[in-house]
Short mmCIF file of C-alpha atoms in Angstrom, two decimals:
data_model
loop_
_atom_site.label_atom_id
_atom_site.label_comp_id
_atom_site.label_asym_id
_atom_site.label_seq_id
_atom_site.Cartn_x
_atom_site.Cartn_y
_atom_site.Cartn_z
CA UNK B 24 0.00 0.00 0.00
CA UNK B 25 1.64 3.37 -0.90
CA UNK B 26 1.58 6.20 1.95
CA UNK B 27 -1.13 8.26 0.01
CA UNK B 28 -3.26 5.65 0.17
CA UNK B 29 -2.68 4.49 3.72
CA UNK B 30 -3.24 7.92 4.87
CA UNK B 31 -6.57 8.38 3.15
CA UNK B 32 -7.58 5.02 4.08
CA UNK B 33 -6.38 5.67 8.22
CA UNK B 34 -7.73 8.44 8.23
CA UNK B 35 -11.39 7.47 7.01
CA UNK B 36 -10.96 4.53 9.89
CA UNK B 37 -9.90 7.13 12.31
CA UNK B 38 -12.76 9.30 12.00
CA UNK B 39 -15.31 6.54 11.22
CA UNK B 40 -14.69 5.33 14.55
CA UNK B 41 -14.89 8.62 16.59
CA UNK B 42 -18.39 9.43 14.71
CA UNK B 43 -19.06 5.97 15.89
CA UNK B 44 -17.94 6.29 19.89
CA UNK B 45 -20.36 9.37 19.51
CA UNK B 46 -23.52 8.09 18.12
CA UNK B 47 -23.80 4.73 20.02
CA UNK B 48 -24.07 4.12 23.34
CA UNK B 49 -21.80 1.74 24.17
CA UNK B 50 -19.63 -1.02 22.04
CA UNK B 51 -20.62 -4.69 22.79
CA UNK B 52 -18.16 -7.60 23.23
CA UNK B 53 -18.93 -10.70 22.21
CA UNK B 54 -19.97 -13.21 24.68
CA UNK B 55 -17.06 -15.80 23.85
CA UNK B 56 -13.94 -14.73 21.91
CA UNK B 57 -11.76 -17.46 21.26
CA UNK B 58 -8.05 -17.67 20.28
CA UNK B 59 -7.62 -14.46 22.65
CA UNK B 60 -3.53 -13.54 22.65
CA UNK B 61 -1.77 -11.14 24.52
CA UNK B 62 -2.98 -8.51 22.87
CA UNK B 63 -6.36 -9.80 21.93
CA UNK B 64 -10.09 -7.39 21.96
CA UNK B 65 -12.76 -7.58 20.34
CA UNK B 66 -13.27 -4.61 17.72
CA UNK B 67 -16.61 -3.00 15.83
CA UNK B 68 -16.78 -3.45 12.64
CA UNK B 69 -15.74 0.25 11.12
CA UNK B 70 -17.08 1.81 8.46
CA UNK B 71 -15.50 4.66 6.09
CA UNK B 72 -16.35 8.21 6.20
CA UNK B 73 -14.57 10.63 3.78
CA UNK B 74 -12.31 13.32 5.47
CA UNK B 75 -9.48 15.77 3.85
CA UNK B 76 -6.50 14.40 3.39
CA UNK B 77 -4.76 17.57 3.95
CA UNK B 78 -5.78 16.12 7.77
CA UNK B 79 -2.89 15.80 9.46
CA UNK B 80 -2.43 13.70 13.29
CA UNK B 81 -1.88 17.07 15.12
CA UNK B 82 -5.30 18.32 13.61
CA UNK B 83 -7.17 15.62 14.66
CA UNK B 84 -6.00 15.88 17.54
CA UNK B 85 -6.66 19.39 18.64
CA UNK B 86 -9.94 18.91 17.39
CA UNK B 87 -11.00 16.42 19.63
CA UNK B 88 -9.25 17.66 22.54
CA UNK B 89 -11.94 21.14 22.05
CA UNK B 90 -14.72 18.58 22.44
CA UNK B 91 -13.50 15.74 23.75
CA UNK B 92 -16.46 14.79 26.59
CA UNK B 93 -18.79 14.96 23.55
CA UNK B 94 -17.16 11.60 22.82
CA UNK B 95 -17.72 10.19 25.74
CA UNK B 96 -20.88 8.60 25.45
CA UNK B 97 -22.93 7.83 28.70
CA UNK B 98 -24.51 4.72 28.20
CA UNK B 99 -23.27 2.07 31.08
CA UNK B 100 -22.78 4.64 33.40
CA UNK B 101 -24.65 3.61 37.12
CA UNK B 102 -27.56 5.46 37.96
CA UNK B 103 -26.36 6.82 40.55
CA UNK B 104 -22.49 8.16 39.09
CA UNK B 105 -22.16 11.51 38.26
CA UNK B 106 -20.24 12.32 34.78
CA UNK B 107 -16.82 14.13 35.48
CA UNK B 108 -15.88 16.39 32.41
CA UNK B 109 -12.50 15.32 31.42
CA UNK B 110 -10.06 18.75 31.35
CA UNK B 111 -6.46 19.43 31.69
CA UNK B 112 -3.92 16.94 30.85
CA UNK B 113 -6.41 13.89 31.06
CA UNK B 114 -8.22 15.67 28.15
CA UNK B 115 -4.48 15.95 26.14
CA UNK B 116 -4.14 12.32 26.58
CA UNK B 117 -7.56 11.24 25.51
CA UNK B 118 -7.49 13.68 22.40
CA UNK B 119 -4.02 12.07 21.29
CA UNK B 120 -5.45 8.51 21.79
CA UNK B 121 -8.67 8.87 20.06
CA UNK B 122 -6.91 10.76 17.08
CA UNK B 123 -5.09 7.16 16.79
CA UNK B 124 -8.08 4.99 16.47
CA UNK B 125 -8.07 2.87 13.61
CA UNK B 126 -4.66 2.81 13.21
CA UNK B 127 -3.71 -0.88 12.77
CA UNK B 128 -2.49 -3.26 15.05
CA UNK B 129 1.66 -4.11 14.92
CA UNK B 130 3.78 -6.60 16.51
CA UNK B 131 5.93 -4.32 18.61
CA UNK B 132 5.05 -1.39 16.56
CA UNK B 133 5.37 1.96 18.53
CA UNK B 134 4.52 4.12 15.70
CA UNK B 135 1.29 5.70 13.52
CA UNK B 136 2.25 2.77 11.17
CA UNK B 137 1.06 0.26 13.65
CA UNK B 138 1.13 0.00 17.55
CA UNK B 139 0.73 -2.94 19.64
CA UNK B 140 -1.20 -2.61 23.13
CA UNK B 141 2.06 -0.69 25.12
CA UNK B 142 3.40 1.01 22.02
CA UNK B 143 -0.48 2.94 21.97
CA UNK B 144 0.13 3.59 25.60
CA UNK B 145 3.50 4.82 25.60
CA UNK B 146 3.06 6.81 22.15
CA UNK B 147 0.24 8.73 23.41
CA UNK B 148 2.13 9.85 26.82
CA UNK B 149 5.45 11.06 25.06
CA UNK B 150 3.51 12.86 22.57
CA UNK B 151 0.53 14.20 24.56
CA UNK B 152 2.27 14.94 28.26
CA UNK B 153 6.22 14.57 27.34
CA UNK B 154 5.96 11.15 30.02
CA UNK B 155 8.38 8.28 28.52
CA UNK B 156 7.15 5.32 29.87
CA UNK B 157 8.51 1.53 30.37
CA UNK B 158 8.41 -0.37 27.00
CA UNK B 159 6.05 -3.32 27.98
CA UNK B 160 2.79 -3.65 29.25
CA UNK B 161 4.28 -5.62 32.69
CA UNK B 162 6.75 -2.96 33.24
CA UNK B 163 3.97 -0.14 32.96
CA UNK B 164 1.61 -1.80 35.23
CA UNK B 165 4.75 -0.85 37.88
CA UNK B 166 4.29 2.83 36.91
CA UNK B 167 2.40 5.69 38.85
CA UNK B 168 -0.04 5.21 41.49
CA UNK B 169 -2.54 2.06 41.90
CA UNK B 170 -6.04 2.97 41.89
CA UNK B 171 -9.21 0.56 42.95
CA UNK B 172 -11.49 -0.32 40.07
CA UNK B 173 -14.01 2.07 41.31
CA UNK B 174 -12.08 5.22 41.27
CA UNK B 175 -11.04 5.09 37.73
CA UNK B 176 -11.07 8.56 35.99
CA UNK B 177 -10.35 9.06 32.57
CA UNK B 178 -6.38 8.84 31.35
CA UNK B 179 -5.80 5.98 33.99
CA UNK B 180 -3.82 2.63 32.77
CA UNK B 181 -5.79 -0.29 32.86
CA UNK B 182 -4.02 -3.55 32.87
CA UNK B 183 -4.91 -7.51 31.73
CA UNK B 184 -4.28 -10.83 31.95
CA UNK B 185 -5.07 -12.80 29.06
CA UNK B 186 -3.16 -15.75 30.24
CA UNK B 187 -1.84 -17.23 33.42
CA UNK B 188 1.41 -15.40 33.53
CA UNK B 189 0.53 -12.13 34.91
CA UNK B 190 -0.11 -8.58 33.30
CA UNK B 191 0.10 -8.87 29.08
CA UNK B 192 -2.44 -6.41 27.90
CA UNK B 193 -3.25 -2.29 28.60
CA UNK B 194 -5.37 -0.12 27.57
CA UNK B 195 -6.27 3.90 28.25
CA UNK B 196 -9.41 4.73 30.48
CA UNK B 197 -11.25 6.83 28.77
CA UNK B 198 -14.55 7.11 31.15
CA UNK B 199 -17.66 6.08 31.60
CA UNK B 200 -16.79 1.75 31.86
CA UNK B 201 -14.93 2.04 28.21
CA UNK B 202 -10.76 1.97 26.96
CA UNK B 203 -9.28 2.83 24.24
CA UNK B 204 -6.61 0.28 23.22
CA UNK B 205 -4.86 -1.72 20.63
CA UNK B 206 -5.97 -4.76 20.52
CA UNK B 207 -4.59 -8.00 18.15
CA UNK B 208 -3.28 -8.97 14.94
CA UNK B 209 -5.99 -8.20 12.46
CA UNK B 210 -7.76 -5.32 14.41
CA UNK B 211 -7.55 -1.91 14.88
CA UNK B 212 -6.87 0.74 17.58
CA UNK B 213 -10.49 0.77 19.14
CA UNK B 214 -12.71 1.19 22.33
CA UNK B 215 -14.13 -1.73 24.32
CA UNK B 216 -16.18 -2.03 27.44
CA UNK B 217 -14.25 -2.58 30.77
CA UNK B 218 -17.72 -3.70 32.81
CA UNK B 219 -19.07 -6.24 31.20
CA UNK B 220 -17.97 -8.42 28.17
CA UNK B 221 -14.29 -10.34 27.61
CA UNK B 222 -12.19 -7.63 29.41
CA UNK B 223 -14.19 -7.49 32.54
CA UNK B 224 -13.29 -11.03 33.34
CA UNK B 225 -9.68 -10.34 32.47
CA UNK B 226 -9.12 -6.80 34.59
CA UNK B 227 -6.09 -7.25 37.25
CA UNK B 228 -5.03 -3.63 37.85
CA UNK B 229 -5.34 -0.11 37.08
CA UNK B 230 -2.34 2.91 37.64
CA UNK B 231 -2.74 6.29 37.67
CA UNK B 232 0.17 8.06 36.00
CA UNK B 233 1.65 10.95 38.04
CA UNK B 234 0.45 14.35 36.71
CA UNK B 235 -2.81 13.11 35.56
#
């Protein structure tokens, strides 16, 4: 694929999947997922919207950082939470990561090219706060502050086990029971519920990254 056309065509994913975090209420996982690896999600199915090329990351990004908590759907929200608008540097980080989704999943890939799960993670803190983080997932879920389940707020780390041998999968809290992450071979950077589905069985930890 030449660059022209894997810009158009990441781009037209990108966006297709932000108009789709802000129309639906939340994304469903599937009941059973088999063949799950260590950086395994489920993914919705994306379909293309047609944006100007001339687009560049940085523009997407500061245009989703001046409405960012539009994105943020409420949908499996308790009753009885209250929504938090995301500001500050939480709102830096989430307007980096969602600028990202669509971009394709890559073995070890810490670049727009392709990320895998802690190449997202770290790529989004360098370039949205100036943090350098550890390389792999088990080595970030060492970083920052621990934080209970319940307290999560938006920019938090949230860590999985997909297997038996401790932490191999993280994504980016991005509120409201939903992270942004990248998932497996064959999918794209997307959002999938935390509370319920594949990933709620598979939650071990979440950090809080100092300055957040």
């Amino acid at each position: 694929m030449t660059g022209k056309n894997f810009n158009r065509s990441f781009i037209r994913a990108a966006l297709a999947a932000v108009l789709a975090l802000a129309a639906i209420p939340a994304f469903a996982d599937p009941a059973t997922t088999a063949g799950m690896g260590a950086d395994s999600a489920d993914a919705p199915s994306d379909s293309r919207a047609a944006l100007p090329e001339s687009m560049s990351l940085s523009d997407r990004a500061l245009m989703l950082a001046s409405d960012i908590n539009r994105l943020i759907v409420p949908g499996s929200r308790p009753a009885n939470a209250t929504a938090t608008p995301v500001t500050g540097r939480a709102q830096s980080v989430l307007a980096r990561a969602f600028a990202l989704l669509g971009t394709p999943y890559r073995w070890g890939g810490t670049s727009t090219e392709g990320f895998d799960c802690s190449g997202l993670v770290g790529y989004v803190f360098r370039n949205a706060l100036g943090v350098e983080l550890p390389r792999v997932a088990r080595e970030q879920a060492q970083t920052g502050m621990q934080v209970e389940r319940s307290q999560l707020t938006a920019g938090d780390l949230v860590f999985f086990s997909t297997h038996s041998s401790g932490v191999d999968h993280v994504g980016i809290y991005i509120g409201d029971g939903k992270f942004l992450h990248a998932p497996r071979t064959g999918r794209d950077v997307t959002v999938s519920q935390l509370d319920s589905g594949y990933w709620n069985g598979k939650f071990v930890q979440a950090r809080r990254v100092a300055g957040i």
